[in-house]
Amino acid sequence: MLSTLLLPHRLTAAAATSPTRSPLRVLAAAAGMSSSASSSSPHGGRKPNRLAAEHSPYLLQHAHNPVDWYPWGDEAFEKARAKDVPIFLSVGYSTCHWCHVMEVESFENEEVAKLLNDWFVSIKVDREERPDVDKVYMTYVSALHGGGGWPLSVFLSPNLKPLMGGTYFPPDDKYGRPGFKTVLRKVKEAWETKRDALERTGNLVIEQLTDALSAKASFQDLPNDLADVCVDQCVEKLASSYDPKFGGFGSAPKFPRPVEDYIMLYRFRKLMEAGKESEAQNIKKMVTHTLDCMARGGVHDHVGGGFHRYSVDECWHVPHFEKMLYDQGQIVNVYLDTFLITRDEYYSTVACDILDYLRRDMIGKEGEIFSAEDADSAEYEGAPRKKEGAFYVWTSKEIEDALGENAELFKNHYYVKSSGNCDLSPMSDPHNEFNGKNVLIERKPASLMASKFGKSLDEYSQVLGACRQKLFDIRSKRPRPHLDDKVIVSWNGLAISAFARASQILKSGQTATRFNFPVAGSNPVEYLEVAEKAANFIKVKLYDASSKRLHHSYRNGPSKAPGFLDDYAFLINGLLDLYEFGGRIEWLLWAIQLQVTQDELFLDKQGGGYFNTPGEDPSVLLRVKEDYDGAEPSGNSVAAINLIRLSSILDAAKSTGYKRNVEHLLAVFETRLRQLSIALPLMCCAADMLSVPSRKQVVLVGKKGSAEFQDMVAATFSSYDPNRTVIQIDPRNTQEMEFWDSNNTNIAQMARSSPPGNQAVAHVCHDFKCSPPVTSPEALRELLNKTLAAASTAA
């Protein structure tokens, strides 16, 4: 598969295949540019172009360019065919730093605009709104150059076949690199003199990509060793790339890639079950050290909560400052799992930090969760340029003026210096963009620093929290980074999962825990309400009940783009978590229906696996079976785990079909799982989950609203077990009993036969047998822990 050829680049220079700046930042600096190129100046009275009618924040950012932009669609295609000229396709997203740079340098430039308007039909695409279009041409550019990134700049024939392309182009030739104006002239010349050859090559490329990215597999049983081989191999490769000093897997730039931590924790559990405690503890240490370094580093927003996109250096210090929703939801779940394993409330507090940031800054009036916050902002009102990180960095004097007598303590704790603190690595700030500025970082544990200042840890932490509150209030008066308030179904699905899981997992923490700003210290039940409101927004605004289909995104109305595989798979995962952790049957019913629709739209029934698009839009030239678990997991990996979870909920007739689809899916990617498992960590876990003979079931029967029942739910989720399914059922609820009578009579019978007179009864079933029912949280916790101990002893 073509993606195999691209993987070494993806893993060694992840910045090239994620929304990033690093490779281009160095280039731009060499060309004498500043990273402050984003303009906050008005558009000079220019009339708006066609993009003014669009809803996407990214497209609206370009609505007053002198370039005669078109949105992706028939009007643009027909114009190119009528004029018989190539199409210039520019793909980016609203919080993309280098997209802003190219806009200011080229798309705001009258000379460049005239060349584009005279020689091309120019189309602007928001990659977050149309990931299907982006996927086609990013795959082409990555195959052409060994990597890609945003902004994506591609020249197409009028029939949409790629002719040539790249990423960021400076406006003029410098240091041996062609400028954008030169590129435009060369493309025009080639179109006029070598058109036939260009079009033949474009057609051939699409044919080759189609073959490479739509792998098929015969319907066959999977080899017995696949699960063990791919999980072990993936963990070994990650361990070999582990940074023992600063944590993380690989070198700078360092991206949070939560699927890496997920498979490490998954392997930890398997090793504990096998009685290999020493090996398990080594793996756990890699994860905990990584999460510690991330949370203490500048990639974590200490003042406002949440995590930035990635760190440009090896020590998680100086970040690329944008904040993406898809990161927040996944990172929360990793910290929650680590809390369950370690019982260290440091990890649960970091999870709350992220969730409270989302609640405060990223949720709309109807419960919808927004997409991203930009890296760039103005240093002051009316500033002619935006600068990256301006909202987040501090001078030493600003902190002294704000914090008074506590300034010295705070500066010591967060390594604040009058000269600026971006000096921990040569990669942190190689071009002195943050000279005199400080990105807060905790270089030593709070317990050590508290002793230095003669304070108890609790008193010291309270002082720091009060200081962060003051800085937050001051920061709130600064010009804010742009908020992309687009609502994307897939990313909301990831966040729904995090909020739902936190609502129960956090109950197992110490009730006397004191929280300090920016953690709000909310009742965990409130997190469940957030998850349900977000799910309800999608159901009301982005789901067509008659066709049973999703739209991909929402801003001032649903987008034109249909729901893609990731939207269905990520949302189903979130809904299953909403059901398991919250108990409302309606979310399970909707998840099952969405799975039916997903299979109808995306499943390759003959070849196995899921395509990324429905295949109904003729302007999208590729249907890809994506397998790479990157910054976001692949839709196929998440879909495989969803099917395994559903198979453990429903009866054998339905369960068998789900499992066969998983087997066929894994067969499609078997070679990749064996040869490049490090690219597919979540799919490796799915393969192992499928190999488990009998997934553990915890069936909770009783009055769901009662305190006794909720205590039993919390006890169920007080331990880490990725191979557990939880079913909540109230035998007095007619709708629920009808569902179970139709879909799993064993569960229905279990509910009816539970001991009467109890508000809550738990049945634990594993290895094809069920333990006697228990009626107290303590007994349930003991029973769940016994199964792990028993597995360890048996091994």
C-alpha positions as a printed Julia matrix, in Angstrom:
795×3 Matrix{Float64}:
   0.0     0.0     0.0
   1.13    3.52   -0.77
   0.81    4.54    2.88
   3.56    2.04    3.66
   5.93    4.08    1.53
   4.94    7.24    3.34
   5.18    5.9     6.87
   8.89    6.42    7.53
   8.43   10.09    6.76
   5.32   10.26    8.89
   7.05    8.8    11.89
  10.38   10.58   11.64
   8.96   13.96   10.67
   5.44   13.84   12.02
   5.21   17.57   11.55
   4.83   17.03    7.83
   1.63   15.03    8.03
  -0.11   16.8    10.86
  -1.29   20.41   10.94
   2.1    21.89   11.76
   4.67   24.56   11.25
   8.07   23.14   12.16
   9.67   22.13    8.83
   8.43   25.31    7.19
   9.23   27.48   10.18
  12.92   26.79    9.68
  12.66   27.45    5.96
  10.78   30.68    6.48
  13.28   31.9     9.03
  16.07   31.17    6.61
  14.26   33.28    4.07
  14.22   36.18    6.5
  10.55   35.91    7.41
   8.93   36.36   10.78
   6.43   33.93   12.28
   4.32   36.98   12.99
   3.1    37.17    9.43
  -0.58   36.74   10.19
  -2.35   39.97    9.57
  -4.97   41.47   11.77
  -5.34   44.5     9.5
  -8.68   45.23    7.78
  -9.19   44.17    4.18
  -8.76   47.63    2.73
 -12.33   48.02    1.56
 -12.09   45.26   -1.06
 -15.35   43.71   -2.18
 -15.94   40.21   -0.88
 -15.48   37.23   -3.17
 -17.65   34.1    -3.36
 -16.28   32.76   -0.08
 -18.29   35.39    1.81
 -21.35   33.17    1.34
 -19.69   30.17    3.01
 -19.97   29.09    6.65
 -16.44   27.79    7.21
 -14.3    30.13    9.37
 -11.31   29.31    7.18
 -13.06   30.22    3.95
 -14.44   33.39    5.51
 -10.9    34.41    6.44
 -10.21   34.58    2.69
 -13.46   36.24    1.68
 -11.78   39.62    1.03
  -8.66   38.4    -0.73
  -8.17   39.9    -4.21
  -7.94   36.29   -5.44
 -11.17   35.31   -7.19
 -11.73   32.29   -4.95
 -14.37   29.63   -5.52
 -15.5    27.06   -2.97
 -15.17   23.41   -3.99
 -18.07   22.65   -6.3
 -19.52   22.48   -9.79
 -19.39   26.24  -10.42
 -15.61   26.22  -10.17
 -15.19   23.01  -12.17
 -17.4    24.3   -14.99
 -15.52   27.61  -15.06
 -12.2    25.8   -15.46
 -13.58   23.67  -18.27
 -15.11   26.67  -20.01
 -11.86   28.68  -19.79
  -9.8    25.53  -20.43
  -7.34   26.45  -17.67
  -5.88   24.55  -14.7
  -7.34   24.76  -11.22
  -5.26   26.03   -8.32
  -6.45   24.24   -5.17
  -5.45   25.67   -1.78
  -6.33   23.58    1.28
  -5.89   24.68    4.88
  -7.76   25.29    8.11
  -8.56   28.33   10.2
  -5.99   27.82   12.96
  -3.13   26.9    10.6
  -0.19   29.26   11.2
   1.47   28.8     7.81
  -1.84   29.07    6.01
  -2.06   32.56    7.51
   1.5    33.3     6.38
   0.8    32.31    2.78
  -2.4    34.34    2.78
  -0.62   37.51    3.84
   2.34   37.02    1.51
   0.55   35.78   -1.6
  -3.23   35.76   -1.47
  -3.38   39.35   -0.21
  -0.84   40.37   -2.86
  -2.41   42.11   -5.86
   0.3    40.91   -8.25
  -0.09   37.27   -7.21
  -3.87   37.59   -7.29
  -3.76   38.88  -10.89
  -1.68   35.88  -11.98
  -4.1    33.48  -10.31
  -7.17   35.24  -11.67
  -5.82   35.44  -15.23
  -4.33   31.97  -15.56
  -6.24   29.68  -13.18
  -9.53   29.0   -11.47
  -8.71   29.18   -7.78
 -10.49   26.99   -5.22
 -10.19   27.28   -1.46
 -11.01   24.24    0.75
 -11.24   23.9     4.53
  -9.64   20.53    5.25
 -11.72   20.14    8.4
 -14.93   20.7     6.45
 -13.92   18.53    3.47
 -11.43   15.92    4.72
 -12.37   13.76    1.73
 -11.05   16.34   -0.75
  -7.98   17.01    1.36
  -7.22   13.28    1.59
  -7.09   12.86   -2.2
  -4.6    15.63   -2.86
  -2.59   15.31    0.35
  -2.02   11.67   -0.57
  -0.83   12.78   -4.01
   1.58   15.41   -2.64
   2.87   13.03    0.03
   3.56   10.39   -2.61
   5.24   13.0    -4.81
   7.5    14.56   -2.18
   7.68   12.01    0.63
   5.53   14.15    2.92
   2.96   16.9     3.02
   1.43   19.51    5.25
  -0.73   22.58    5.28
  -1.24   24.83    3.47
  -1.61   22.31    0.68
  -1.11   23.82   -2.79
  -2.06   21.63   -5.76
  -2.63   22.32   -9.45
  -5.37   20.26  -11.1
  -6.65   19.7   -14.6
 -10.24   20.81  -15.23
 -11.25   17.15  -14.69
  -9.68   17.38  -11.18
  -6.67   15.13  -11.81
  -3.51   16.38  -10.03
  -0.79   17.9   -12.2
   1.75   19.07   -9.62
   1.72   20.32   -6.07
   3.44   21.21   -2.83
   2.74   22.9     0.48
   3.87   26.41    1.46
   5.5    28.6    -1.18
   7.09   31.96   -0.35
   6.05   34.72   -2.77
   9.48   35.22   -4.36
  12.51   33.1    -5.22
  14.96   32.92   -2.33
  17.9    30.72   -1.44
  17.34   28.38   -4.35
  13.68   27.8    -3.57
  11.14   28.84   -6.21
   8.68   31.49   -5.15
   4.95   31.19   -5.71
   4.97   33.62   -8.64
   7.63   31.52  -10.37
   5.62   28.36   -9.69
   2.53   29.92  -11.26
   4.46   30.9   -14.39
   6.0    27.43  -14.69
   2.63   25.7   -14.33
   1.07   27.97  -16.94
   3.94   27.27  -19.33
   3.76   23.52  -18.76
  -0.02   23.54  -19.28
   0.4    25.28  -22.61
   3.35   23.2   -23.88
   3.1    19.8   -22.15
  -0.58   19.47  -21.4
  -1.06   15.97  -22.79
   1.83   14.58  -20.79
   0.64   16.31  -17.62
  -2.9    14.96  -17.96
  -1.68   11.43  -18.74
   0.48   11.51  -15.63
  -2.41   12.82  -13.53
  -4.7    10.04  -14.73
  -2.03    7.42  -14.07
  -1.36    8.73  -10.56
  -5.02    8.52   -9.6
  -5.24    4.98  -10.97
  -2.17    3.92   -9.0
  -3.38    5.59   -5.82
  -6.79    3.94   -6.2
  -5.16    0.52   -6.42
  -2.78    1.21   -3.56
  -5.31    2.61   -1.1
  -8.24    0.23   -1.55
  -6.71   -3.06   -0.39
  -8.93   -6.1    -0.29
  -8.79   -9.42    1.5
 -10.44  -12.74    0.89
 -12.9   -13.69    3.61
 -10.82  -15.95    5.82
 -10.05  -16.67    9.44
  -7.23  -14.67   10.94
  -4.02  -16.44   11.98
  -4.0   -17.22   15.7
  -0.73  -15.41   16.29
  -1.69  -12.05   14.73
  -2.84  -10.37   17.95
   0.21  -11.28   20.0
   2.64  -10.5    17.2
   1.32   -7.05   16.36
   0.79   -5.86   19.96
   4.2    -7.1    21.11
   5.97   -5.7    18.07
   4.28   -2.3    18.35
   5.12   -1.98   22.05
   8.72   -3.06   21.44
   9.19   -0.46   18.7
   7.67    2.28   20.83
   9.85    1.27   23.78
  12.94    1.43   21.58
  12.09    5.04   20.64
  11.28    6.09   24.22
  13.03    9.2    25.54
  14.0     8.33   29.14
  14.94   11.92   29.95
  11.92   13.86   28.74
   9.39   11.13   28.01
   7.57   10.56   24.79
   8.33    8.28   21.87
  10.66    9.69   19.25
  12.49   12.97   18.98
  11.5    16.6    18.48
   9.11   17.91   17.39
   7.07   15.95   19.94
   3.39   15.36   19.36
   0.96   13.94   21.85
  -0.16   10.75   20.07
  -2.55    9.23   22.59
  -2.89    5.93   20.73
   0.75    5.22   21.68
  -0.02    5.55   25.38
  -3.23    3.57   24.86
  -1.43    0.48   23.55
   1.27    0.76   26.22
  -1.36    0.74   28.97
  -3.2    -2.06   27.19
   0.01   -4.1    27.14
   0.59   -3.26   30.82
  -2.75   -4.86   31.71
  -1.99   -7.98   29.66
   1.4    -8.38   31.32
  -0.15   -8.02   34.77
  -2.71  -10.67   33.87
   0.17  -12.91   32.77
   1.98  -12.39   36.08
   4.86  -10.48   34.43
   4.8    -7.61   36.89
   8.36   -6.38   36.39
   7.94   -6.02   32.65
   4.55   -4.4    33.18
   5.97   -1.82   35.58
   8.65   -0.82   33.05
   5.95   -0.08   30.49
   3.87    1.81   33.03
   6.86    3.97   33.91
   7.29    5.0    30.27
   3.69    6.2    30.14
   3.67    7.95   33.52
   6.96    9.72   32.85
   5.7    10.86   29.45
   2.46   12.17   30.91
   4.32   13.88   33.77
   6.65   15.67   31.36
   3.78   16.7    29.09
   1.74   18.1    31.97
   4.69   19.99   33.46
   5.82   21.3    30.07
   4.81   24.35   28.11
   2.77   22.2    25.76
   0.27   22.28   28.65
  -1.47   25.62   29.2
  -0.86   26.03   32.94
  -2.93   29.21   33.2
  -6.02   28.27   31.19
  -5.94   24.5    30.94
  -5.81   22.17   27.97
  -2.94   21.15   25.7
  -1.37   22.83   22.69
  -0.83   20.92   19.45
   2.8    19.86   19.91
   6.22   20.87   21.21
   8.94   22.09   18.83
  11.66   20.85   21.22
  12.41   17.56   22.92
  11.47   18.7    26.43
   7.79   19.53   25.79
   8.54   23.22   26.47
   7.89   25.58   23.56
   4.72   24.55   21.75
   2.96   25.3    18.55
   0.22   27.1    20.39
  -2.97   26.08   18.6
  -5.39   23.93   20.58
  -7.32   21.21   18.77
 -10.41   19.45   20.1
  -9.29   16.05   18.81
  -6.23   16.27   21.05
  -8.1    17.26   24.19
 -10.58   14.38   24.2
  -7.98   11.68   23.59
  -5.48   13.09   26.08
  -8.17   13.17   28.79
  -8.83    9.47   28.32
  -5.14    8.58   28.63
  -4.82   10.54   31.89
  -8.02    8.91   33.2
  -6.71    5.42   32.41
  -3.39    6.22   34.05
  -5.21    7.48   37.14
  -7.1     4.18   37.38
  -3.85    2.23   37.18
  -1.75    4.35   39.54
  -4.45    5.8    41.83
  -2.36    9.0    41.66
  -4.72   11.96   41.63
  -2.19   14.04   39.74
  -3.44   12.33   36.57
  -7.13   12.79   37.33
  -6.46   16.47   38.07
  -4.84   16.94   34.65
  -7.88   15.29   33.07
 -10.13   17.75   34.92
  -7.89   20.61   33.82
  -8.59   19.75   30.17
 -12.3    19.12   30.62
 -12.77   22.37   32.54
 -10.93   24.27   29.79
 -13.34   22.81   27.23
 -16.35   23.7    29.38
 -15.17   27.25   29.87
 -13.91   28.17   26.39
 -15.03   25.62   23.8
 -18.72   24.86   24.28
 -21.61   26.69   22.66
 -24.97   27.65   24.07
 -26.64   24.44   22.88
 -23.91   22.13   24.13
 -21.99   21.86   20.88
 -18.2    21.61   21.24
 -16.07   23.82   19.01
 -13.09   22.71   16.95
  -9.98   24.73   17.71
  -8.24   27.85   18.92
  -5.57   29.53   16.82
  -1.89   29.8    17.7
  -1.7    33.42   16.57
  -3.15   36.57   18.11
  -2.43   40.28   18.33
  -0.09   41.41   21.09
  -2.38   44.37   21.77
  -5.6    45.82   20.39
  -4.99   47.36   16.98
  -1.63   45.64   16.42
  -0.82   45.45   12.69
   0.31   41.82   12.91
  -0.59   38.75   14.87
   2.16   36.74   16.54
   2.27   33.1    17.45
   1.83   32.52   21.17
   1.19   36.2    21.98
  -1.83   35.29   24.1
   0.09   32.72   26.16
   3.61   34.07   26.84
   4.71   36.38   29.66
   7.52   38.76   30.46
   9.08   38.58   33.9
   7.88   42.13   34.63
   4.27   41.26   33.75
   4.36   38.48   36.32
   6.03   40.66   38.95
   3.45   43.42   38.47
   0.57   40.95   38.63
   1.63   38.75   41.54
   3.45   41.05   43.92
   4.8    39.19   46.94
   4.16   35.8    45.36
   5.97   36.66   42.13
   9.3    35.18   43.22
   7.72   31.88   44.23
   5.8    31.7    40.95
   8.81   32.63   38.83
  10.92   29.97   40.52
   8.26   27.35   40.04
   7.65   28.06   36.34
  11.27   28.92   35.37
  10.48   32.55   34.53
  13.48   34.76   33.69
  13.88   38.41   32.72
  15.76   37.35   29.57
  13.07   34.83   28.66
  13.1    31.09   29.3
  12.98   29.52   25.83
  16.57   28.35   26.24
  16.24   24.76   27.4
  16.97   23.33   23.97
  18.56   24.63   20.75
  15.26   23.73   19.09
  13.09   25.74   21.5
  13.59   29.13   19.87
  16.41   29.01   17.3
  15.54   32.41   15.8
  14.87   34.32   19.02
  11.19   34.84   18.28
  10.43   34.66   22.01
  13.33   36.74   23.25
  12.41   38.16   26.66
   9.26   36.01   26.77
   8.47   33.07   29.0
   6.53   29.9    28.28
   5.58   28.51   31.69
   7.16   25.15   32.51
   7.53   23.2    35.75
  11.07   21.89   35.86
  10.8    20.41   39.36
   7.93   18.71   41.19
   5.73   20.92   43.35
   6.59   18.87   46.43
  10.29   19.73   46.05
   9.59   23.41   45.43
   7.23   23.61   48.41
  10.01   22.46   50.72
  12.3    25.09   49.27
   9.84   27.82   50.24
   9.06   26.29   53.63
   5.44   25.53   52.84
   3.29   22.43   52.95
   2.41   21.03   49.53
  -1.24   22.0    50.01
  -0.41   25.59   50.97
   2.12   25.89   48.12
  -0.4    24.54   45.6
  -3.02   27.01   46.77
  -0.61   29.92   46.27
   0.16   28.73   42.74
  -3.55   28.34   41.98
  -4.3    31.87   43.18
  -1.44   33.2    41.04
  -2.72   31.36   37.98
  -6.17   32.82   38.58
  -4.72   36.35   38.6
  -2.78   35.74   35.41
  -5.85   34.18   33.8
  -7.87   37.32   34.57
  -5.14   39.51   33.07
  -4.77   37.25   30.04
  -8.51   37.36   29.44
  -8.17   41.06   28.62
  -5.66   40.39   25.84
  -6.82   39.98   22.22
  -7.9    36.35   22.02
  -6.75   33.87   19.41
  -9.32   33.11   16.72
 -11.87   30.49   17.78
 -12.95   28.05   15.09
 -16.52   27.51   16.22
 -17.24   24.87   13.61
 -18.75   21.71   15.13
 -17.22   18.51   13.73
 -19.04   15.27   14.5
 -15.95   13.06   14.75
 -14.12   15.38   17.12
 -17.24   15.83   19.24
 -17.4    12.03   19.44
 -13.91   11.96   20.96
 -14.85   14.66   23.48
 -18.16   12.95   24.34
 -16.2     9.82   25.22
 -13.88   11.77   27.53
 -16.66   13.61   29.38
 -18.75   10.44   29.77
 -15.86    8.37   31.1
 -14.73   11.13   33.49
 -18.22   11.29   35.01
 -17.7     7.9    36.68
 -13.93    7.39   36.83
 -13.39   10.59   38.81
 -15.78    9.38   41.5
 -13.14    6.92   42.65
 -10.83    9.78   43.67
 -10.46   11.14   47.19
 -13.54   13.12   48.16
 -11.39   15.56   50.17
  -9.19   16.49   47.2
  -8.6    20.23   46.99
  -8.55   21.62   43.47
  -6.72   24.74   42.39
  -7.28   26.97   39.38
  -7.71   26.34   36.47
  -9.38   23.13   37.71
 -12.92   23.97   38.8
 -13.46   20.98   41.1
 -16.83   20.19   39.56
 -19.11   17.35   40.55
 -18.24   14.56   38.07
 -21.95   14.22   37.26
 -21.73   17.57   35.49
 -19.37   16.03   32.96
 -22.03   13.51   31.98
 -24.43   16.38   31.33
 -21.87   17.98   29.0
 -21.49   14.73   27.07
 -25.24   14.25   26.71
 -25.81   17.83   25.57
 -23.12   17.48   22.89
 -24.63   14.19   21.69
 -28.09   15.72   21.64
 -26.85   18.68   19.58
 -25.54   16.29   16.95
 -28.76   14.28   16.96
 -30.91   17.39   16.52
 -28.72   19.47   14.18
 -26.54   17.01   12.28
 -28.58   13.83   11.96
 -31.36   13.19    9.46
 -33.75   10.79   11.19
 -35.48    9.85    7.93
 -32.32    8.86    6.02
 -30.5     7.92    9.26
 -27.44    9.78    7.99
 -25.06   12.26    9.59
 -23.73   15.53    8.25
 -20.02   16.08    8.81
 -20.01   19.51   10.45
 -22.11   22.47   11.53
 -21.69   26.23   11.5
 -24.77   28.36   10.97
 -26.37   25.2     9.67
 -25.19   21.74    8.57
 -22.34   21.61    6.06
 -22.81   20.39    2.51
 -20.4    17.55    3.21
 -21.91   14.23    4.28
 -20.76   12.35    7.33
 -17.55   10.41    6.74
 -16.35    7.15    8.28
 -14.6     8.97   11.14
 -17.81   10.8    12.01
 -19.76    7.57   12.36
 -17.02    5.55   14.07
 -15.95    8.22   16.57
 -19.54    9.14   17.42
 -20.55    5.48   17.9
 -17.6     5.1    20.26
 -18.73    8.17   22.21
 -22.32    6.92   22.35
 -21.25    3.5    23.63
 -19.32    5.27   26.39
 -22.36    7.44   27.1
 -24.44    4.31   27.51
 -21.92    2.31   29.55
 -21.02    5.17   31.87
 -24.35    7.02   31.9
 -26.88    4.23   31.44
 -29.47    5.79   29.12
 -30.64    3.18   26.62
 -31.37    5.79   23.92
 -27.65    6.27   23.3
 -27.14    2.54   22.78
 -30.1     2.41   20.39
 -28.67    5.29   18.36
 -25.19    3.72   18.3
 -26.65    0.49   16.91
 -28.57    2.37   14.22
 -25.51    4.41   13.24
 -23.54    1.17   12.92
 -26.15   -0.1    10.45
 -25.83    3.11    8.43
 -22.04    3.0     8.6
 -22.05   -0.51    7.18
 -24.4     0.52    4.38
 -22.32    3.55    3.37
 -18.7     2.56    3.92
 -18.26   -1.21    4.32
 -16.56   -3.07    1.48
 -18.68   -6.17    1.74
 -16.54   -8.16   -0.69
 -13.08   -6.83    0.07
 -13.4    -6.08    3.79
 -12.76   -2.93    5.81
 -14.31    0.51    5.56
 -13.77    3.24    2.98
 -13.4     6.79    4.28
 -16.2     8.25    2.12
 -19.61    7.08    0.89
 -18.33    7.24   -2.7
 -21.31    9.26   -3.89
 -19.49   12.48   -4.86
 -17.92   12.2    -8.34
 -15.6    15.13   -7.61
 -13.8    13.06   -4.93
 -11.51   10.84   -6.96
 -10.33    8.4    -4.27
 -12.02    6.15   -1.74
  -9.4     5.27    0.8
  -9.28    2.55    3.44
  -7.36    4.48    6.08
  -5.4     2.54    8.69
  -2.9     5.02   10.14
  -3.48    5.79   13.82
  -1.92    9.25   14.02
  -2.96   12.41   15.83
  -6.44   11.02   15.31
  -7.02    7.26   15.24
  -8.11    5.76   11.95
 -11.8     5.2    11.35
 -11.1     1.52   10.68
  -9.37    1.05   14.05
 -12.17    2.72   15.99
 -14.8     0.88   13.95
 -13.18   -2.47   14.76
 -13.31   -1.79   18.5
 -16.9    -0.54   18.23
 -17.94   -3.79   16.56
 -16.23   -5.84   19.27
 -18.01   -3.83   21.97
 -21.38   -4.21   20.24
 -20.8    -7.95   19.81
 -20.49   -8.31   23.59
 -23.77   -6.47   24.16
 -26.1    -8.16   21.68
 -27.06  -11.8    21.22
 -25.13  -14.4    19.25
 -27.04  -13.87   16.0
 -25.98  -10.22   15.78
 -22.64  -10.72   17.55
 -21.43  -13.19   14.94
 -21.97  -10.69   12.11
 -20.11   -7.96   13.97
 -17.17  -10.24   14.65
 -16.95  -11.46   11.08
 -16.77   -7.87    9.88
 -13.92   -7.23   12.32
 -12.09  -10.35   11.15
 -12.47   -9.31    7.52
 -11.31   -5.77    8.34
  -8.21   -7.02   10.14
  -7.46   -9.38    7.26
  -7.3    -6.35    4.94
  -4.58   -4.82    7.08
  -2.86   -8.03    8.21
   0.39   -7.29    6.36
   0.56   -3.81    7.82
  -0.21   -5.13   11.3
   2.7    -7.53   11.02
   5.24   -5.34    9.25
   4.43   -1.8    10.47
   2.48   -2.27   13.65
   3.84    0.99   15.09
   1.65    2.8    12.56
  -1.49    1.02   13.78
  -1.37    0.84   17.6
  -5.12    1.08   18.1
  -5.81   -1.51   15.42
  -3.3    -3.79   17.16
  -5.4    -3.47   20.31
  -8.52   -4.29   18.29
  -6.87   -7.45   17.0
  -6.08   -8.51   20.55
  -9.57   -7.65   21.82
 -11.04   -9.87   19.12
  -8.8   -12.74   20.22
 -10.12  -12.63   23.81
 -12.41  -15.69   24.07
 -14.98  -14.05   26.34
 -15.04  -10.32   26.97
 -15.87   -9.51   30.59
 -19.46   -8.38   31.15
 -20.64   -6.41   34.16
 -24.43   -6.29   34.23
 -25.86   -3.77   36.68
 -29.54   -4.27   37.5
 -31.64   -1.91   39.57
 -33.1     1.56   39.91
 -30.71    3.68   37.89
 -31.44    6.97   39.61
 -30.79    5.65   43.11
 -27.63    6.48   45.04
 -27.03    2.76   45.58
 -27.08    2.08   41.84
 -24.77    4.99   41.06
 -22.33    3.78   43.7
 -22.25    0.41   41.95
 -21.6     2.09   38.59
 -18.71    4.04   40.1
 -17.31    0.84   41.62
 -17.47   -0.85   38.22
 -15.31    1.84   36.69
 -12.85    2.13   39.58
 -10.33   -0.13   37.85
  -8.69   -0.15   34.42
  -9.94   -2.88   32.11
 -10.14   -2.2    28.35
 -11.76   -5.62   27.78
 -14.87   -4.97   29.84
 -18.43   -4.25   28.76
 -20.88   -2.67   31.18
 -24.64   -3.04   30.78
 -27.0    -0.98   32.89
 -30.61   -2.12   33.03
 -33.66   -1.16   35.04
 -36.18   -4.05   34.95
 -38.99   -1.58   35.7
 -38.31    0.3    32.45
 -40.55   -1.15   29.75
 -38.52    0.28   26.85
 -35.33   -1.25   28.16
 -36.83   -4.66   28.8
 -38.37   -4.72   25.32
 -34.97   -3.93   23.85
 -33.23   -6.71   25.76
 -36.01   -9.21   25.06
 -35.45   -8.52   21.34
 -31.66   -8.26   21.34
 -30.28  -10.4    24.18
 -32.65  -12.61   26.12
 -29.85  -13.68   28.48
 -29.5   -10.11   29.73
 -33.26   -9.76   30.03
 -33.46  -12.96   32.07
 -30.56  -11.81   34.26
 -32.49   -8.61   35.02
 -35.68  -10.46   35.85
 -33.96  -13.0    38.08
 -31.94  -10.52   40.13
 -32.6   -10.67   43.87
 -35.68   -8.58   44.64
 -35.64   -5.75   47.13
 -32.22   -4.44   46.14
 -31.69   -1.02   44.55
 -28.63   -2.37   42.72
 -27.3    -5.83   41.88
 -24.15   -6.61   39.89
 -23.52   -9.71   37.81
 -19.95  -10.28   36.59
 -19.52  -12.75   33.74
 -16.17  -13.84   32.32
 -14.74  -16.89   30.58
 -18.26  -18.17   29.84
 -19.38  -18.21   33.46
 -21.02  -15.75   35.83
 -20.17  -15.13   39.48
 -22.93  -15.02   42.1
 -24.58  -11.57   42.13
 -23.22   -8.96   44.55
 -25.12   -6.05   46.09
 -22.48   -3.7    47.48
 -19.79   -1.54   45.83
 -17.13   -3.07   48.08
 -18.06   -6.6    47.05
 -18.12   -5.59   43.38
 -14.68   -3.98   43.56
 -13.31   -7.06   45.28
 -14.84   -9.32   42.63
 -13.44   -7.26   39.75
  -9.99   -7.18   41.33
 -10.18  -10.92   41.92
 -10.54  -11.61   38.22
  -7.25   -9.83   37.54
  -5.54  -11.65   40.41
  -6.97  -14.96   39.22
  -5.71  -14.36   35.7
  -2.27  -13.51   37.05
  -2.2   -16.66   39.21
  -3.35  -18.87   36.36
  -0.55  -17.53   34.19
